[in-house]
């Protein structure tokens, strides 16, 4: 195993808290940045990308370079003005679309280098930052987006904000580069403010944190480096069950990389939770692998050193003992869609957004429709971890007008969509993602249409199961906890996995490999037939697959008649 630190560690350490030569490089004529700056830019919330549809195969040909800009939005909560500012920027500087992310952020794609500074500055004008949306830091802090009222909800929201503030990078580099703040670092001495949580080299890798409410796992809390589950008794927030060591990224054919669910660690009171977060992030900072980035997540520290070691190390960093993990009810996945009373006399409307892409197409003008509804009715906007959008604090009296507007713009409401569609997610993949091995977002609608028809054809139209697709094994749409997943392997071939569940509490298993795109649905349809015929009462699809086991499922599928004769 190499102990030589990775190149990126050197970039970080030499960057004077994320400055590098970004400011100078912004001024030059090139359409992109050199390697060190490209890496540092991620911490500022932007990725250099190229349009992979435009790649010619000629390495000398000039690439069509542009930037993805990601906003860090704790809990996914925006005001109407903040949403509308992003919408406006999508039209002015980006490719005319907004992309809700699986961590409740918003992305712009296709921003040119010359427009990066105004784009980031304009986002900041609305009091939203892109700093720390990407890079080796604690990423956007997630929290269940459903508008809730009462003391518990207020406390959970306050803790979400406090944890986001605690884990935000402190460097002023961002303000100097993008917001024209006076330079506090002149290159002569290390006069930049220190990073109390991160140090000069930041974390060895990204770190993900989410807060769930007991019983509602819409944030996929087991897939996070650090998961907090709010436990309340009536109107009192007792505290949080703490999970650590979840994470999904893996690399095909490299068994030393793997998805992992978080382990129960203990229970923290509201007053203890920030100290617990700082201590666990500190363990990642101090023990994470700085030589091999593929082995640098918290999950590998816990896997390699053991859970008992981790708990001991955590206990030494805290000046109190964590209580034991508290009993909690079973989880469910609530997408929070449709019209719902929010508990304070107001209503919210959850709208399903196919793969999180807010755009206008011939079939539906989602971007324009949302813009009009949000401009006229001024709701707060909550982005969900399932790529959807909630418009909150609405008056019931406005429902007919809002419904009419959605119809006018061709926007379907949740009760008009199939369960297959509602519970599906796909990552962006091609053409923007440089790591994609196969298509995802662009082909998912066709796969979903086919799957919808197929399961309806065998009488399972009402069945709820999660189906997720990614263009590579990194796992951005959290495929490894889904009932059914398609993970890109090569140009148009996928690994098919089954046996996760909607509740996000179990990992799925590979069922078939290198399945061509056009055979994805037919490859799994025999499993749905077997499920329909032999499931236990109310047993979900993923649990059924898990119980029967992949080997038996493979045998059954191999013996099953070819496509077209399912009944
Ligand atoms: Fe991700 C890298 C998109 C959530 C695991 N992810 C990327 C990049 C930036 C590609 C790159 O490095 O060049 C993708 C940009 C594509 C594009 O064109 O927009 C990308 N990831 C996304 C988003 C937009 C997918 C989506 O459908 O919404 C999500 C942005 C969330 C946000 O707002 O911060 C997104 N990524 C995730 C998740 C899910 C989650 O966090 O809940 C995961 C799996 C959980 C995990 O981290 O373990 C995830 N993304 C990765 C990985 C693998 C990390 C690993 O430990 O191996 C990479 C690759 C990397 O970091 O090197 C990656
Ligand atoms: Fe890109 Fe892979 Fe993430 Fe999809 S899963 S966005 S292809 S890195």
Coordinates of C-alpha atoms in Angstrom, one line a residue, residues 64-365:
X64 CA -16.0 22.6 -25.6
X65 CA -15.2 23.5 -22.0
X66 CA -17.8 24.7 -19.5
X67 CA -18.6 24.7 -15.8
X68 CA -21.1 23.1 -13.5
X69 CA -21.9 25.4 -10.6
X70 CA -23.4 23.8 -7.5
X71 CA -25.1 25.7 -4.7
X72 CA -24.9 24.5 -1.1
X73 CA -28.4 24.7 0.4
X74 CA -28.7 23.2 3.9
X75 CA -31.9 21.1 4.1
X76 CA -32.7 22.2 0.6
X77 CA -34.6 25.3 1.8
X78 CA -34.8 28.4 -0.4
X79 CA -36.9 31.5 -0.4
X80 CA -38.9 32.3 -3.5
X81 CA -36.3 35.0 -4.5
X82 CA -33.4 32.6 -4.0
X83 CA -35.1 30.1 -6.3
X84 CA -36.0 32.7 -8.9
X85 CA -32.4 34.1 -8.9
X86 CA -31.1 30.6 -9.8
X87 CA -33.8 30.3 -12.4
X88 CA -32.7 33.6 -14.0
X89 CA -29.0 32.5 -13.9
X90 CA -29.9 29.2 -15.6
X91 CA -31.2 31.3 -18.6
X92 CA -28.5 34.0 -18.5
X93 CA -25.3 32.0 -18.1
X94 CA -26.1 28.3 -18.1
X95 CA -27.8 25.9 -20.5
X96 CA -31.4 26.9 -19.6
X97 CA -31.9 24.1 -17.1
X98 CA -31.7 23.8 -13.3
X99 CA -30.8 20.5 -11.8
X100 CA -32.0 19.5 -8.3
X101 CA -29.4 17.2 -6.8
X102 CA -29.8 14.1 -4.6
X103 CA -28.3 16.2 -1.7
X104 CA -30.9 19.0 -2.0
X105 CA -28.6 21.3 -3.9
X106 CA -29.1 23.1 -7.2
X107 CA -26.8 22.8 -10.2
X108 CA -26.3 25.0 -13.2
X109 CA -24.5 23.4 -16.2
X110 CA -22.8 24.9 -19.2
X111 CA -21.5 28.1 -17.6
X112 CA -18.5 29.5 -19.6
X113 CA -15.3 30.5 -17.8
X114 CA -15.9 34.2 -18.5
X115 CA -19.3 33.9 -16.8
X116 CA -18.2 32.0 -13.7
X117 CA -17.5 35.1 -11.6
X118 CA -20.8 36.8 -12.2
X119 CA -22.7 33.6 -11.8
X120 CA -21.1 32.8 -8.4
X121 CA -21.4 36.5 -7.3
X122 CA -25.1 36.6 -8.2
X123 CA -25.8 33.4 -6.3
X124 CA -24.1 35.0 -3.3
X125 CA -26.2 38.1 -3.7
X126 CA -29.1 36.0 -2.7
X127 CA -27.3 34.8 0.5
X128 CA -26.6 31.4 -0.9
X129 CA -23.1 30.1 -1.3
X130 CA -21.4 27.6 -3.5
X131 CA -18.4 27.4 -1.2
X132 CA -18.1 23.8 0.1
X133 CA -20.7 22.4 -2.2
X134 CA -18.0 20.2 -3.6
X135 CA -14.4 19.4 -2.5
X136 CA -12.9 17.6 0.5
X137 CA -15.1 19.1 3.1
X138 CA -18.5 18.4 4.7
X139 CA -20.9 18.6 1.8
X140 CA -24.4 20.1 1.8
X141 CA -26.0 19.2 5.1
X142 CA -29.2 17.3 4.3
X143 CA -32.4 17.3 6.3
X144 CA -36.0 16.0 5.6
X145 CA -37.5 18.8 3.5
X146 CA -41.2 18.3 4.6
X147 CA -42.4 21.5 6.2
X148 CA -43.1 20.6 9.8
X149 CA -44.2 22.8 12.6
X150 CA -43.8 22.9 16.3
X151 CA -40.9 23.0 18.7
X152 CA -39.2 19.8 17.4
X153 CA -39.2 21.0 13.8
X154 CA -37.8 24.4 14.8
X155 CA -35.0 22.7 16.8
X156 CA -34.1 20.3 14.0
X157 CA -34.0 23.1 11.5
X158 CA -31.8 25.2 13.8
X159 CA -29.5 22.2 14.3
X160 CA -29.3 21.7 10.5
X161 CA -28.2 25.3 10.1
X162 CA -25.8 25.1 13.0
X163 CA -24.1 22.0 11.7
X164 CA -23.9 23.5 8.2
X165 CA -22.3 26.7 9.8
X166 CA -19.9 24.6 11.9
X167 CA -18.7 22.6 8.9
X168 CA -18.5 25.5 6.4
X169 CA -15.0 26.4 5.3
X170 CA -13.7 29.5 6.9
X171 CA -11.2 30.6 4.2
X172 CA -11.7 34.2 2.8
X173 CA -10.3 33.0 -0.6
X174 CA -13.8 32.6 -1.9
X175 CA -14.8 36.1 -1.0
X176 CA -11.6 37.5 -2.5
X177 CA -11.9 35.6 -5.8
X178 CA -15.6 35.8 -6.5
X179 CA -16.9 38.7 -4.4
X180 CA -14.0 41.1 -4.8
X181 CA -13.3 41.3 -1.1
X182 CA -10.0 42.9 -0.2
X183 CA -7.2 40.4 -0.2
X184 CA -6.3 39.1 3.2
X185 CA -3.5 36.9 1.9
X186 CA -0.8 38.7 0.0
X187 CA 1.4 35.7 -0.8
X188 CA 4.1 36.7 1.6
X189 CA 3.0 35.0 4.8
X190 CA 0.4 32.6 5.8
X191 CA -1.9 35.4 7.0
X192 CA -5.1 33.7 5.9
X193 CA -7.6 32.8 8.6
X194 CA -7.1 29.3 9.9
X195 CA -9.5 26.5 9.3
X196 CA -10.2 25.2 12.8
X197 CA -12.1 22.1 11.7
X198 CA -10.2 21.3 8.5
X199 CA -6.6 22.5 8.9
X200 CA -4.5 23.5 5.9
X201 CA -5.0 20.3 3.9
X202 CA -8.8 20.0 4.5
X203 CA -10.3 16.5 4.7
X204 CA -8.8 13.5 2.9
X205 CA -12.0 13.2 0.9
X206 CA -15.6 14.5 0.8
X207 CA -17.8 13.9 3.9
X208 CA -21.6 13.6 3.8
X209 CA -24.0 14.3 6.6
X210 CA -27.8 14.1 6.8
X211 CA -30.5 14.5 9.3
X212 CA -33.6 12.3 9.2
X213 CA -36.7 12.1 11.4
X214 CA -37.3 8.8 13.0
X215 CA -39.6 6.7 10.7
X216 CA -38.9 8.8 7.5
X217 CA -35.8 8.0 5.6
X218 CA -36.2 10.4 2.7
X219 CA -32.6 11.5 3.1
X220 CA -31.1 8.0 2.9
X221 CA -29.5 8.4 6.3
X222 CA -27.7 5.0 6.2
X223 CA -25.8 6.1 3.1
X224 CA -24.1 9.0 4.8
X225 CA -20.6 9.3 6.4
X226 CA -22.5 10.7 9.4
X227 CA -26.3 10.2 9.9
X228 CA -28.4 11.8 12.6
X229 CA -31.9 10.5 13.3
X230 CA -34.1 12.9 15.3
X231 CA -35.9 11.2 18.1
X232 CA -38.7 13.1 19.7
X233 CA -41.2 12.5 22.4
X234 CA -44.3 14.6 21.8
X235 CA -43.2 18.1 21.6
X236 CA -39.7 17.5 22.9
X237 CA -36.7 16.7 20.9
X238 CA -34.8 14.1 22.9
X239 CA -31.8 14.0 20.6
X240 CA -30.3 12.1 17.7
X241 CA -29.3 8.5 17.1
X242 CA -25.9 8.7 15.5
X243 CA -24.8 6.5 12.5
X244 CA -21.3 6.6 11.1
X245 CA -19.4 5.1 8.2
X246 CA -22.0 4.9 5.4
X247 CA -21.1 5.7 1.8
X248 CA -21.9 4.3 -1.6
X249 CA -19.0 5.0 -4.1
X250 CA -17.2 2.0 -5.5
X251 CA -15.2 1.0 -8.6
X252 CA -16.2 -1.9 -10.8
X253 CA -13.8 -4.9 -10.4
X254 CA -12.1 -3.4 -7.3
X255 CA -13.5 -5.3 -4.4
X256 CA -11.5 -3.2 -1.9
X257 CA -14.0 -0.4 -2.8
X258 CA -17.6 -1.0 -1.7
X259 CA -20.9 0.6 -0.7
X260 CA -21.5 0.4 3.1
X261 CA -24.3 1.3 5.5
X262 CA -23.7 3.5 8.5
X263 CA -23.2 1.7 11.9
X264 CA -25.2 2.7 15.0
X265 CA -22.8 4.6 17.2
X266 CA -24.9 6.0 20.1
X267 CA -27.3 8.7 21.0
X268 CA -26.5 12.5 21.4
X269 CA -28.7 15.1 23.0
X270 CA -29.4 18.3 21.1
X271 CA -26.7 20.1 23.2
X272 CA -24.1 17.4 22.3
X273 CA -24.7 17.0 18.6
X274 CA -22.3 19.7 17.3
X275 CA -19.5 18.3 19.4
X276 CA -20.2 14.9 18.0
X277 CA -20.2 16.2 14.5
X278 CA -16.9 18.0 15.0
X279 CA -15.3 14.9 16.6
X280 CA -16.3 12.5 13.9
X281 CA -15.2 14.9 11.1
X282 CA -12.0 15.2 13.1
X283 CA -11.4 11.5 13.0
X284 CA -11.9 11.5 9.2
X285 CA -9.4 14.4 8.9
X286 CA -6.8 12.7 11.1
X287 CA -7.1 9.1 10.1
X288 CA -8.4 9.3 6.5
X289 CA -6.1 7.9 3.7
X290 CA -4.2 10.8 2.1
X291 CA -2.4 8.5 -0.3
X292 CA -5.2 6.7 -2.0
X293 CA -8.4 8.8 -2.7
X294 CA -10.4 5.7 -3.6
X295 CA -9.8 4.5 0.0
X296 CA -10.2 7.8 1.8
X297 CA -13.8 7.9 3.0
X298 CA -14.7 7.5 6.6
X299 CA -16.3 4.1 5.8
X300 CA -12.9 2.6 5.1
X301 CA -11.4 3.9 8.4
X302 CA -14.2 2.2 10.3
X303 CA -14.0 -1.0 8.1
X304 CA -10.2 -1.2 8.5
X305 CA -9.8 -0.2 12.1
X306 CA -13.0 -1.7 13.4
X307 CA -16.1 -0.2 15.0
X308 CA -14.8 -0.6 18.6
X309 CA -11.7 1.4 17.7
X310 CA -13.8 4.1 16.2
X311 CA -16.1 4.3 19.2
X312 CA -13.1 4.5 21.5
X313 CA -11.4 7.2 19.4
X314 CA -14.7 9.2 19.4
X315 CA -15.1 8.8 23.2
X316 CA -11.6 10.2 23.7
X317 CA -12.5 13.3 21.7
X318 CA -15.7 14.0 23.6
X319 CA -15.9 15.2 27.2
X320 CA -19.2 13.3 27.7
X321 CA -20.3 9.7 27.1
X322 CA -22.7 9.1 24.3
X323 CA -25.9 7.3 25.5
X324 CA -26.8 4.0 23.8
X325 CA -28.5 4.1 20.4
X326 CA -32.2 4.7 21.2
X327 CA -35.1 2.5 20.0
X328 CA -36.6 3.9 16.8
X329 CA -39.6 3.0 14.7
X330 CA -39.0 1.2 11.4
X331 CA -38.2 3.6 8.5
X332 CA -40.4 4.3 5.5
X333 CA -39.7 6.5 2.4
X334 CA -42.1 9.5 2.2
X335 CA -41.6 11.5 -1.0
X336 CA -43.7 14.3 0.4
X337 CA -45.5 14.8 -2.8
X338 CA -49.0 16.2 -3.7
X339 CA -51.1 18.7 -1.8
X340 CA -50.6 18.3 2.0
X341 CA -51.6 20.2 5.0
X342 CA -48.5 21.4 6.8
X343 CA -49.8 21.7 10.4
X344 CA -50.0 25.5 10.7
X345 CA -53.1 26.1 8.5
X346 CA -51.0 26.4 5.4
X347 CA -50.5 23.8 2.7
X348 CA -47.6 22.6 0.6
X349 CA -47.4 21.1 -2.8
X350 CA -44.8 18.5 -3.7
X351 CA -44.1 18.3 -7.4
X352 CA -42.3 15.3 -8.9
X353 CA -39.3 16.4 -11.1
X354 CA -38.1 13.8 -13.5
X355 CA -34.5 13.2 -12.6
X356 CA -34.3 16.6 -10.9
X357 CA -34.0 18.4 -14.3
X358 CA -36.1 21.6 -14.3
X359 CA -36.4 22.5 -17.9
X360 CA -38.9 23.4 -20.6
X361 CA -39.6 20.7 -23.2
X362 CA -42.3 20.4 -25.9
X363 CA -44.3 18.2 -23.5
X364 CA -44.1 20.3 -20.4
X365 CA -42.7 23.7 -19.5

